[in-house]
Short mmCIF file of C-alpha atoms in Angstrom, two decimals:
data_model
loop_
_atom_site.label_atom_id
_atom_site.label_comp_id
_atom_site.label_asym_id
_atom_site.label_seq_id
_atom_site.Cartn_x
_atom_site.Cartn_y
_atom_site.Cartn_z
CA UNK J 1 19.63 20.19 -3.38
CA UNK J 2 19.39 16.79 -1.83
CA UNK J 3 21.05 13.50 -2.14
CA UNK J 4 19.28 10.69 -3.22
CA UNK J 5 19.67 7.17 -2.58
CA UNK J 6 22.13 5.75 -5.68
CA UNK J 7 19.56 3.18 -6.88
CA UNK J 8 16.96 6.24 -7.15
CA UNK J 9 16.64 6.82 -10.87
CA UNK J 10 14.61 10.17 -10.42
CA UNK J 11 14.94 12.56 -13.61
CA UNK J 12 17.20 15.10 -11.61
CA UNK J 13 20.04 14.96 -13.65
CA UNK J 14 21.40 15.62 -17.55
CA UNK J 15 21.14 12.79 -20.22
CA UNK J 16 24.56 10.55 -19.32
CA UNK J 17 24.48 11.59 -15.78
CA UNK J 18 24.36 9.16 -12.96
CA UNK J 19 23.73 9.06 -8.87
CA UNK J 20 26.80 7.26 -7.17
CA UNK J 21 27.98 6.66 -4.11
CA UNK J 22 31.22 8.65 -3.54
CA UNK J 23 32.94 4.89 -3.10
CA UNK J 24 32.39 3.79 -6.51
CA UNK J 25 34.42 6.77 -8.09
CA UNK J 26 37.54 5.73 -5.05
CA UNK J 27 40.69 3.26 -6.00
CA UNK J 28 42.44 4.01 -2.70
CA UNK J 29 41.43 5.47 0.65
CA UNK J 30 44.07 5.67 3.60
CA UNK J 31 44.07 7.73 7.09
CA UNK J 32 47.22 9.67 7.73
CA UNK J 33 50.42 9.08 9.61
CA UNK J 34 50.39 10.07 13.24
CA UNK J 35 52.45 13.40 14.12
CA UNK J 36 53.59 11.94 17.67
CA UNK J 37 57.01 10.19 16.38
CA UNK J 38 60.76 9.89 17.26
CA UNK J 39 61.87 7.20 14.81
CA UNK J 40 64.77 7.23 12.06
CA UNK J 41 64.18 7.69 8.47
CA UNK J 42 63.91 10.50 5.97
CA UNK J 43 62.69 14.18 7.07
CA UNK J 44 59.39 14.65 5.35
CA UNK J 45 56.81 17.77 5.49
CA UNK J 46 53.73 16.68 7.00
CA UNK J 47 50.47 18.19 5.74
CA UNK J 48 48.44 19.59 9.01
CA UNK J 49 45.00 21.34 9.64
CA UNK J 50 46.88 24.25 10.39
CA UNK J 51 48.66 24.29 6.51
CA UNK J 52 44.91 24.53 5.39
CA UNK J 53 43.63 27.67 4.52
CA UNK J 54 40.22 28.28 2.91
CA UNK J 55 40.48 24.89 0.90
CA UNK J 56 43.77 25.68 -0.13
CA UNK J 57 47.49 24.36 0.99
CA UNK J 58 49.80 27.02 2.66
CA UNK J 59 53.55 25.67 1.82
CA UNK J 60 55.17 28.42 3.71
CA UNK J 61 56.05 26.39 6.98
CA UNK J 62 55.56 23.06 6.63
CA UNK J 63 56.48 20.63 10.12
CA UNK J 64 58.59 17.89 9.10
CA UNK J 65 58.55 14.13 10.79
CA UNK J 66 61.06 11.28 10.10
CA UNK J 67 59.40 8.51 7.97
CA UNK J 68 60.89 5.17 6.64
CA UNK J 69 61.00 4.26 2.87
CA UNK J 70 58.01 2.19 3.42
CA UNK J 71 56.18 4.96 5.19
CA UNK J 72 57.20 7.38 2.33
CA UNK J 73 55.57 5.05 -0.27
CA UNK J 74 52.45 4.75 1.94
CA UNK J 75 52.07 8.08 3.21
CA UNK J 76 53.35 10.78 0.25
CA UNK J 77 50.59 12.64 -1.79
CA UNK J 78 50.14 12.62 -5.21
CA UNK J 79 48.90 15.58 -7.24
CA UNK J 80 45.17 14.82 -7.91
CA UNK J 81 44.95 13.39 -3.96
CA UNK J 82 42.03 14.66 -2.20
CA UNK J 83 42.33 15.26 1.16
CA UNK J 84 39.20 14.87 3.98
CA UNK J 85 39.46 16.64 6.96
CA UNK J 86 38.81 13.59 9.04
CA UNK J 87 38.86 15.66 12.61
CA UNK J 88 38.26 18.84 13.73
CA UNK J 89 36.80 21.33 16.36
CA UNK J 90 34.33 22.84 13.96
CA UNK J 91 31.38 21.20 12.04
CA UNK J 92 32.04 24.15 8.69
CA UNK J 93 35.43 22.18 8.65
CA UNK J 94 35.19 18.58 9.15
CA UNK J 95 34.25 16.43 6.01
CA UNK J 96 35.60 19.36 3.76
CA UNK J 97 37.75 17.98 0.81
CA UNK J 98 41.04 19.84 -0.17
CA UNK J 99 42.70 18.93 -3.99
CA UNK J 100 46.22 18.43 -3.81
CA UNK J 101 48.16 20.38 -6.26
CA UNK J 102 51.65 20.47 -4.91
CA UNK J 103 54.66 19.23 -6.89
CA UNK J 104 56.58 18.98 -3.71
CA UNK J 105 56.60 15.97 -1.52
CA UNK J 106 54.48 16.09 1.15
CA UNK J 107 52.95 13.06 3.65
CA UNK J 108 49.76 14.03 5.39
CA UNK J 109 48.64 13.65 9.20
CA UNK J 110 45.92 11.50 10.83
CA UNK J 111 43.57 14.39 10.73
CA UNK J 112 43.08 13.47 7.05
CA UNK J 113 41.75 10.33 5.14
CA UNK J 114 43.40 10.72 1.45
CA UNK J 115 41.21 9.23 -1.41
CA UNK J 116 42.44 8.56 -5.21
CA UNK J 117 39.77 8.50 -7.93
CA UNK J 118 39.16 6.13 -10.91
CA UNK J 119 40.73 8.79 -13.67
CA UNK J 120 38.36 7.30 -16.17
CA UNK J 121 35.09 8.14 -13.95
CA UNK J 122 35.82 10.66 -11.50
CA UNK J 123 37.65 14.38 -11.57
CA UNK J 124 39.37 14.96 -8.25
CA UNK J 125 38.37 19.02 -8.62
CA UNK J 126 34.80 18.04 -9.70
CA UNK J 127 34.45 16.09 -6.23
CA UNK J 128 36.63 18.52 -4.26
CA UNK J 129 33.73 21.38 -5.64
CA UNK J 130 30.67 18.97 -4.92
CA UNK J 131 31.79 18.02 -1.15
CA UNK J 132 31.92 21.89 -0.45
CA UNK J 133 28.09 22.36 -1.27
CA UNK J 134 25.63 23.16 1.57
CA UNK J 135 23.72 19.91 0.89
CA UNK J 136 26.86 17.48 1.32
CA UNK J 137 28.16 19.91 4.36
CA UNK J 138 24.91 19.42 5.86
CA UNK J 139 24.90 15.49 5.40
CA UNK J 140 28.46 14.94 6.84
CA UNK J 141 27.47 17.44 9.79
CA UNK J 142 24.54 15.27 10.78
CA UNK J 143 26.74 11.74 10.32
CA UNK J 144 29.57 13.25 12.62
CA UNK J 145 30.46 11.73 15.88
CA UNK J 146 31.57 14.28 18.62
CA UNK J 147 34.04 13.41 21.16
CA UNK J 148 35.74 15.50 23.53
CA UNK J 149 34.86 18.65 21.76
CA UNK J 150 36.23 17.00 18.35
CA UNK J 151 33.98 16.23 15.25
CA UNK J 152 34.88 13.31 13.58
CA UNK J 153 33.54 11.56 10.17
CA UNK J 154 34.42 8.17 9.25
CA UNK J 155 35.74 6.97 5.93
CA UNK J 156 32.65 5.13 5.92
CA UNK J 157 30.39 8.09 6.09
CA UNK J 158 32.36 9.73 3.09
CA UNK J 159 32.64 6.99 1.12
CA UNK J 160 28.66 7.16 1.47
CA UNK J 161 28.11 10.25 -0.01
CA UNK J 162 25.93 10.20 -3.28
CA UNK J 163 27.43 12.26 -6.32
CA UNK J 164 26.07 13.46 -9.42
CA UNK J 165 28.73 11.47 -11.79
CA UNK J 166 28.76 13.37 -15.20
CA UNK J 167 31.44 12.18 -18.23
CA UNK J 168 34.61 12.80 -17.12
CA UNK J 169 34.91 15.58 -19.81
CA UNK J 170 31.36 17.58 -18.81
CA UNK J 171 33.09 17.15 -15.45
CA UNK J 172 36.19 19.17 -16.18
CA UNK J 173 33.70 21.35 -18.05
CA UNK J 174 31.72 22.03 -15.04
CA UNK J 175 34.77 22.88 -13.22
CA UNK J 176 36.16 25.29 -15.62
CA UNK J 177 32.85 26.87 -15.32
CA UNK J 178 33.21 27.09 -11.56
CA UNK J 179 36.41 27.94 -11.25
CA UNK J 180 35.70 31.03 -14.02
CA UNK J 181 32.88 32.17 -11.72
CA UNK J 182 34.72 31.87 -8.58
CA UNK J 183 37.64 33.87 -9.94
CA UNK J 184 35.34 36.50 -10.50
CA UNK J 185 33.87 36.35 -6.83
CA UNK J 186 37.48 35.93 -5.27
CA UNK J 187 38.31 39.36 -6.94
CA UNK J 188 35.20 40.88 -5.57
CA UNK J 189 35.45 39.62 -2.20
CA UNK J 190 39.17 40.70 -2.25
CA UNK J 191 38.15 43.95 -2.90
CA UNK J 192 35.63 44.40 -0.26
CA UNK J 193 38.26 43.32 2.17
CA UNK J 194 40.48 45.93 0.92
CA UNK J 195 37.59 48.42 1.58
CA UNK J 196 37.07 47.02 5.05
CA UNK J 197 41.05 47.61 5.94
CA UNK J 198 40.82 50.79 4.77
CA UNK J 199 37.48 51.63 6.96
CA UNK J 200 39.25 50.29 9.86
CA UNK J 201 42.68 52.24 9.16
CA UNK J 202 40.62 55.43 8.55
CA UNK J 203 38.51 54.80 11.89
CA UNK J 204 42.12 54.63 13.69
CA UNK J 205 43.27 57.70 11.72
CA UNK J 206 40.11 59.56 12.72
CA UNK J 207 40.39 58.81 16.56
CA UNK J 208 44.32 59.92 16.24
CA UNK J 209 43.58 63.05 14.80
CA UNK J 210 40.68 63.85 17.35
CA UNK J 211 42.93 63.29 20.55
CA UNK J 212 46.06 64.87 18.81
CA UNK J 213 43.91 68.02 17.93
CA UNK J 214 44.23 67.88 14.40
CA UNK J 215 40.49 67.33 13.91
CA UNK J 216 39.37 70.49 15.60
CA UNK J 217 42.06 72.62 14.65
CA UNK J 218 40.43 75.21 12.43
CA UNK J 219 37.54 74.98 15.34
CA UNK J 220 40.14 76.07 17.91
CA UNK J 221 41.19 79.17 15.25
CA UNK J 222 37.38 80.12 15.42
CA UNK J 223 37.11 79.84 18.97
CA UNK J 224 40.47 81.60 20.76
CA UNK J 225 38.57 82.46 24.24
CA UNK J 226 37.07 78.92 25.37
CA UNK J 227 37.82 78.27 29.06
CA UNK J 228 41.08 76.22 29.32
CA UNK J 229 40.75 72.41 30.14
CA UNK J 230 42.61 73.25 33.21
CA UNK J 231 39.74 75.00 34.62
CA UNK J 232 37.53 72.03 34.25
CA UNK J 233 40.31 69.88 35.66
CA UNK J 234 39.93 71.96 38.80
CA UNK J 235 36.54 71.86 39.15
CA UNK J 236 36.48 67.76 38.71
CA UNK J 237 39.03 67.57 41.55
CA UNK J 238 36.75 69.83 43.23
CA UNK J 239 33.76 67.47 43.10
CA UNK J 240 36.18 64.56 43.42
CA UNK J 241 37.01 66.31 46.98
CA UNK J 242 33.33 66.90 47.93
CA UNK J 243 32.26 63.57 47.12
CA UNK J 244 34.86 61.75 49.08
CA UNK J 245 33.31 58.75 50.82
CA UNK J 246 36.62 56.71 51.68
CA UNK J 247 38.21 55.80 54.74
CA UNK J 248 40.77 58.07 56.37
CA UNK J 249 41.79 61.56 55.29
CA UNK J 250 41.09 62.34 51.48
CA UNK J 251 44.28 62.46 49.43
CA UNK J 252 44.82 64.49 46.48
CA UNK J 253 45.95 62.49 43.50
CA UNK J 254 49.48 63.02 42.51
CA UNK J 255 50.31 65.60 39.95
CA UNK J 256 51.22 64.40 36.26
CA UNK J 257 54.93 64.94 35.45
CA UNK J 258 54.67 66.11 31.93
CA UNK J 259 58.26 66.83 31.21
CA UNK J 260 58.47 64.04 28.80
CA UNK J 261 55.14 64.31 27.63
CA UNK J 262 54.34 65.88 24.01
CA UNK J 263 53.39 69.63 23.74
CA UNK J 264 49.59 69.76 23.46
CA UNK J 265 47.29 72.55 21.61
CA UNK J 266 46.32 75.69 23.24
CA UNK J 267 43.65 75.15 25.82
CA UNK J 268 44.65 71.62 26.59
CA UNK J 269 46.10 69.95 29.56
CA UNK J 270 47.33 66.72 30.84
CA UNK J 271 45.24 64.54 33.10
CA UNK J 272 44.73 60.91 34.05
CA UNK J 273 41.76 58.48 35.50
CA UNK J 274 43.06 59.04 39.11
CA UNK J 275 42.38 62.80 38.94
CA UNK J 276 39.18 62.21 37.08
CA UNK J 277 37.38 59.42 38.69
CA UNK J 278 35.12 59.55 41.86
CA UNK J 279 36.17 56.03 42.53
CA UNK J 280 36.68 52.82 40.65
CA UNK J 281 35.32 49.03 41.30
CA UNK J 282 36.03 45.62 39.99
CA UNK J 283 33.02 43.51 38.97
CA UNK J 284 32.01 41.00 41.08
CA UNK J 285 32.81 37.42 40.48
CA UNK J 286 29.64 34.97 39.48
CA UNK J 287 29.72 31.42 37.69
CA UNK J 288 26.93 31.00 35.13
CA UNK J 289 24.98 28.73 37.81
CA UNK J 290 24.38 31.88 39.41
CA UNK J 291 22.15 33.31 36.29
CA UNK J 292 18.74 33.79 36.71
CA UNK J 293 15.43 34.91 35.03
CA UNK J 294 14.93 38.03 37.17
CA UNK J 295 17.11 40.59 38.54
CA UNK J 296 19.82 42.94 36.93
CA UNK J 297 21.85 42.09 33.95
CA UNK J 298 25.45 41.16 34.61
CA UNK J 299 27.74 43.01 31.91
CA UNK J 300 30.77 40.73 30.47
CA UNK J 301 33.52 41.74 27.79
CA UNK J 302 31.44 39.64 25.20
CA UNK J 303 28.31 41.82 26.03
CA UNK J 304 30.50 45.21 24.88
CA UNK J 305 30.14 45.55 21.06
CA UNK J 306 33.33 46.76 18.94
CA UNK J 307 31.71 50.24 18.81
CA UNK J 308 31.38 50.29 22.89
CA UNK J 309 27.72 49.73 23.06
CA UNK J 310 26.34 47.74 25.58
CA UNK J 311 24.34 44.38 23.96
CA UNK J 312 21.42 44.00 26.52
CA UNK J 313 20.18 41.02 24.79
CA UNK J 314 23.38 38.79 25.22
CA UNK J 315 23.62 39.62 28.75
CA UNK J 316 22.51 37.28 31.35
CA UNK J 317 20.73 38.06 34.90
CA UNK J 318 21.80 37.78 38.43
CA UNK J 319 19.58 37.62 41.22
CA UNK J 320 21.17 39.94 43.85
CA UNK J 321 20.40 41.28 47.36
CA UNK J 322 19.39 45.06 47.63
CA UNK J 323 23.01 45.79 49.33
CA UNK J 324 24.87 44.10 46.19
CA UNK J 325 22.82 45.78 43.56
CA UNK J 326 23.28 49.27 45.34
CA UNK J 327 26.81 48.38 45.76
CA UNK J 328 27.72 47.27 41.84
CA UNK J 329 24.82 49.43 40.27
CA UNK J 330 25.66 50.90 36.86
CA UNK J 331 25.16 54.64 36.57
CA UNK J 332 24.97 56.64 33.13
CA UNK J 333 28.38 57.90 32.31
CA UNK J 334 30.29 54.82 34.04
CA UNK J 335 33.20 54.07 31.96
CA UNK J 336 33.88 50.04 31.68
CA UNK J 337 37.07 48.84 30.85
CA UNK J 338 38.17 45.08 30.24
CA UNK J 339 40.78 44.19 32.73
CA UNK J 340 41.52 40.49 31.26
CA UNK J 341 41.33 38.79 28.62
CA UNK J 342 40.25 41.17 25.46
CA UNK J 343 42.11 44.07 26.56
CA UNK J 344 41.31 47.33 24.69
CA UNK J 345 37.66 46.66 25.01
CA UNK J 346 35.27 49.44 26.49
CA UNK J 347 32.47 51.02 27.04
CA UNK J 348 30.37 53.90 28.26
CA UNK J 349 27.23 52.77 30.36
CA UNK J 350 24.58 54.51 28.73
CA UNK J 351 21.03 52.50 28.89
CA UNK J 352 18.15 52.81 31.08
CA UNK J 353 18.21 49.44 32.41
CA UNK J 354 19.46 47.66 36.03
CA UNK J 355 22.98 46.69 35.33
CA UNK J 356 26.33 45.40 36.97
CA UNK J 357 29.98 44.93 35.59
CA UNK J 358 30.86 41.33 35.57
CA UNK J 359 34.47 40.27 36.80
CA UNK J 360 36.30 40.77 33.94
CA UNK J 361 35.42 45.12 33.96
CA UNK J 362 36.47 47.80 36.12
CA UNK J 363 33.94 50.44 36.67
CA UNK J 364 35.24 54.19 36.86
CA UNK J 365 32.32 56.55 38.27
CA UNK J 366 33.36 59.75 37.16
CA UNK J 367 33.94 63.31 38.39
CA UNK J 368 33.33 64.70 35.05
CA UNK J 369 30.37 65.65 32.76
CA UNK J 370 28.98 63.01 30.30
CA UNK J 371 30.95 64.51 27.50
CA UNK J 372 34.34 64.25 29.11
CA UNK J 373 33.29 60.56 29.62
CA UNK J 374 32.63 60.12 25.78
CA UNK J 375 35.71 62.19 25.09
CA UNK J 376 37.88 59.64 27.28
CA UNK J 377 36.30 56.39 25.74
CA UNK J 378 37.50 57.83 22.27
CA UNK J 379 40.55 58.42 23.76
CA UNK J 380 41.05 55.03 24.93
CA UNK J 381 39.86 53.56 21.83
CA UNK J 382 42.46 55.48 19.75
CA UNK J 383 45.75 53.91 18.58
CA UNK J 384 47.83 55.47 21.25
CA UNK J 385 45.47 54.62 24.05
CA UNK J 386 44.82 51.20 22.99
CA UNK J 387 48.51 50.79 22.56
CA UNK J 388 48.78 52.23 26.51
CA UNK J 389 45.68 49.94 27.57
CA UNK J 390 47.00 46.82 25.48
CA UNK J 391 50.87 47.29 26.71
CA UNK J 392 50.12 47.75 30.11
CA UNK J 393 48.72 43.97 30.32
CA UNK J 394 50.59 41.89 32.79
CA UNK J 395 50.80 38.07 32.77
CA UNK J 396 51.64 35.13 30.88
CA UNK J 397 49.21 33.40 28.55
CA UNK J 398 46.18 35.72 29.85
CA UNK J 399 47.20 39.47 30.11
CA UNK J 400 45.62 41.51 32.79
CA UNK J 401 45.38 44.81 33.55
CA UNK J 402 44.78 46.91 37.25
CA UNK J 403 43.18 49.91 38.21
CA UNK J 404 46.77 51.75 38.91
CA UNK J 405 48.03 50.64 35.60
CA UNK J 406 45.09 52.54 34.00
CA UNK J 407 44.77 55.49 36.05
CA UNK J 408 48.37 56.15 35.32
CA UNK J 409 47.74 56.59 31.60
CA UNK J 410 48.29 60.33 30.66
CA UNK J 411 45.34 61.44 28.59
CA UNK J 412 45.26 64.64 26.52
CA UNK J 413 42.09 66.74 27.65
CA UNK J 414 40.74 69.50 25.58
CA UNK J 415 38.65 72.20 27.01
CA UNK J 416 34.90 71.27 27.59
CA UNK J 417 33.30 72.90 24.62
CA UNK J 418 36.40 71.23 22.37
CA UNK J 419 35.13 67.83 23.64
CA UNK J 420 31.94 68.40 22.91
CA UNK J 421 32.92 69.40 19.08
CA UNK J 422 35.43 66.39 19.10
CA UNK J 423 32.85 64.00 20.37
CA UNK J 424 29.91 65.02 18.00
CA UNK J 425 32.54 65.02 15.00
CA UNK J 426 33.98 61.73 15.87
CA UNK J 427 30.87 60.13 16.53
CA UNK J 428 29.43 61.39 13.34
CA UNK J 429 32.52 59.86 11.05
CA UNK J 430 32.33 56.60 12.96
CA UNK J 431 28.61 56.40 12.46
CA UNK J 432 29.24 56.57 8.37
CA UNK J 433 31.90 54.12 8.68
CA UNK J 434 30.20 51.56 10.51
CA UNK J 435 27.39 51.95 8.13
CA UNK J 436 29.95 51.12 5.25
CA UNK J 437 31.24 48.41 7.25
CA UNK J 438 27.73 46.71 7.70
CA UNK J 439 27.22 46.81 3.73
CA UNK J 440 30.84 45.28 3.25
CA UNK J 441 29.88 42.48 5.61
CA UNK J 442 26.51 42.35 4.00
CA UNK J 443 28.23 41.96 0.70
CA UNK J 444 30.86 39.48 1.93
CA UNK J 445 27.86 37.07 3.13
CA UNK J 446 26.04 37.54 0.02
CA UNK J 447 29.39 36.45 -2.10
CA UNK J 448 29.17 33.30 0.41
CA UNK J 449 25.65 32.80 -0.86
CA UNK J 450 26.58 33.45 -4.56
CA UNK J 451 29.06 30.73 -4.29
CA UNK J 452 26.70 28.10 -2.84
CA UNK J 453 24.42 29.20 -5.42
CA UNK J 454 27.45 28.60 -8.66
CA UNK J 455 27.74 25.25 -6.75
CA UNK J 456 24.22 24.09 -6.49
CA UNK J 457 23.57 25.17 -10.20
CA UNK J 458 26.60 23.16 -11.17
CA UNK J 459 25.87 20.13 -9.92
#
């Protein structure tokens, strides 16, 4: 869809329709009231950007300001008013029209422009839908001014939008058909979101069952004579002792106090990362100015997917000395745990690429088989593991973890044979879940495209 100049009488509209400037339909326009006020007057709810959800007004928790009687007359909204988002940090929101339908008394803040239409030639809902078309969004996006990270659209720009104006009775018919189609789409989208939420709950249930032993309960009954996890832990501790390269005398990790821990399935034992690791290392700090075209990848929290895979295509590179690369180089089976910001994000490194951890990650080199590292990853992704990781974060505003806190978390450790079974079964189920989640996301995206298609055909 194009936006022709209003004087171009092209044959792109049905009989009786005309291209007009939005300003020709408007009888009144007014920027909102400043929220920063400390005056006497009447407490009045003021509409803010936070009160607008997907084009609808959330009336549950309005903020009040005091307005004089004259200001109330000037700024109070009426049913049918159109509110244009005038300033915001997102181009996808700035310029959007919101139809005011509340019967409550509201003023509106200076992040909005209010428009009132001549009811003989313009129907507010019709214009609200039209301003949500891709063509108008693109037009307003191209005519915004960006200042200090905020995008601003002027009254003049909005009033200059060209509108296909149908007779008012047809505008109402168009709106009725749009809303009928949107209602069907909304129902489909709501169902998809329910599926998405159920998949998330199912994923958490799978992981919880896995680390509690319920997922492999039948398998244990069929394999009663497996080597217990305590023997595996003994070998890991021996490996840790043999590969010790620290300063001074080697110190055995403290034994776990299991007196207050739940009872484990047969052949399982309690362990922690302090016992299982060979060493841990905080990633080095570099600025974006140090990024280079060559050198090893530096992995950041943002380069780790929800499933714990490393995104090589997004990770920057660093030019490092041979000693720096040797000190920080990641190896297959290294566990990466976020220590600040997005707590609970982690990955098992399993890529044939030279890489180092970034500053917000802790690298764990394990003295355990790869399958054990995979199992530990799934434990930390489970609800109980996530609760301990996120709950262990300290700090105001930006919680952070340290290595001793992470290493003190008790891990229910199965036998190696059962670990292999758990990892295989978890990854089989999670693979199915990921395929379903991708299908849901694809259909949600398709719903957005259908919404735009309905609007395009309507206008």
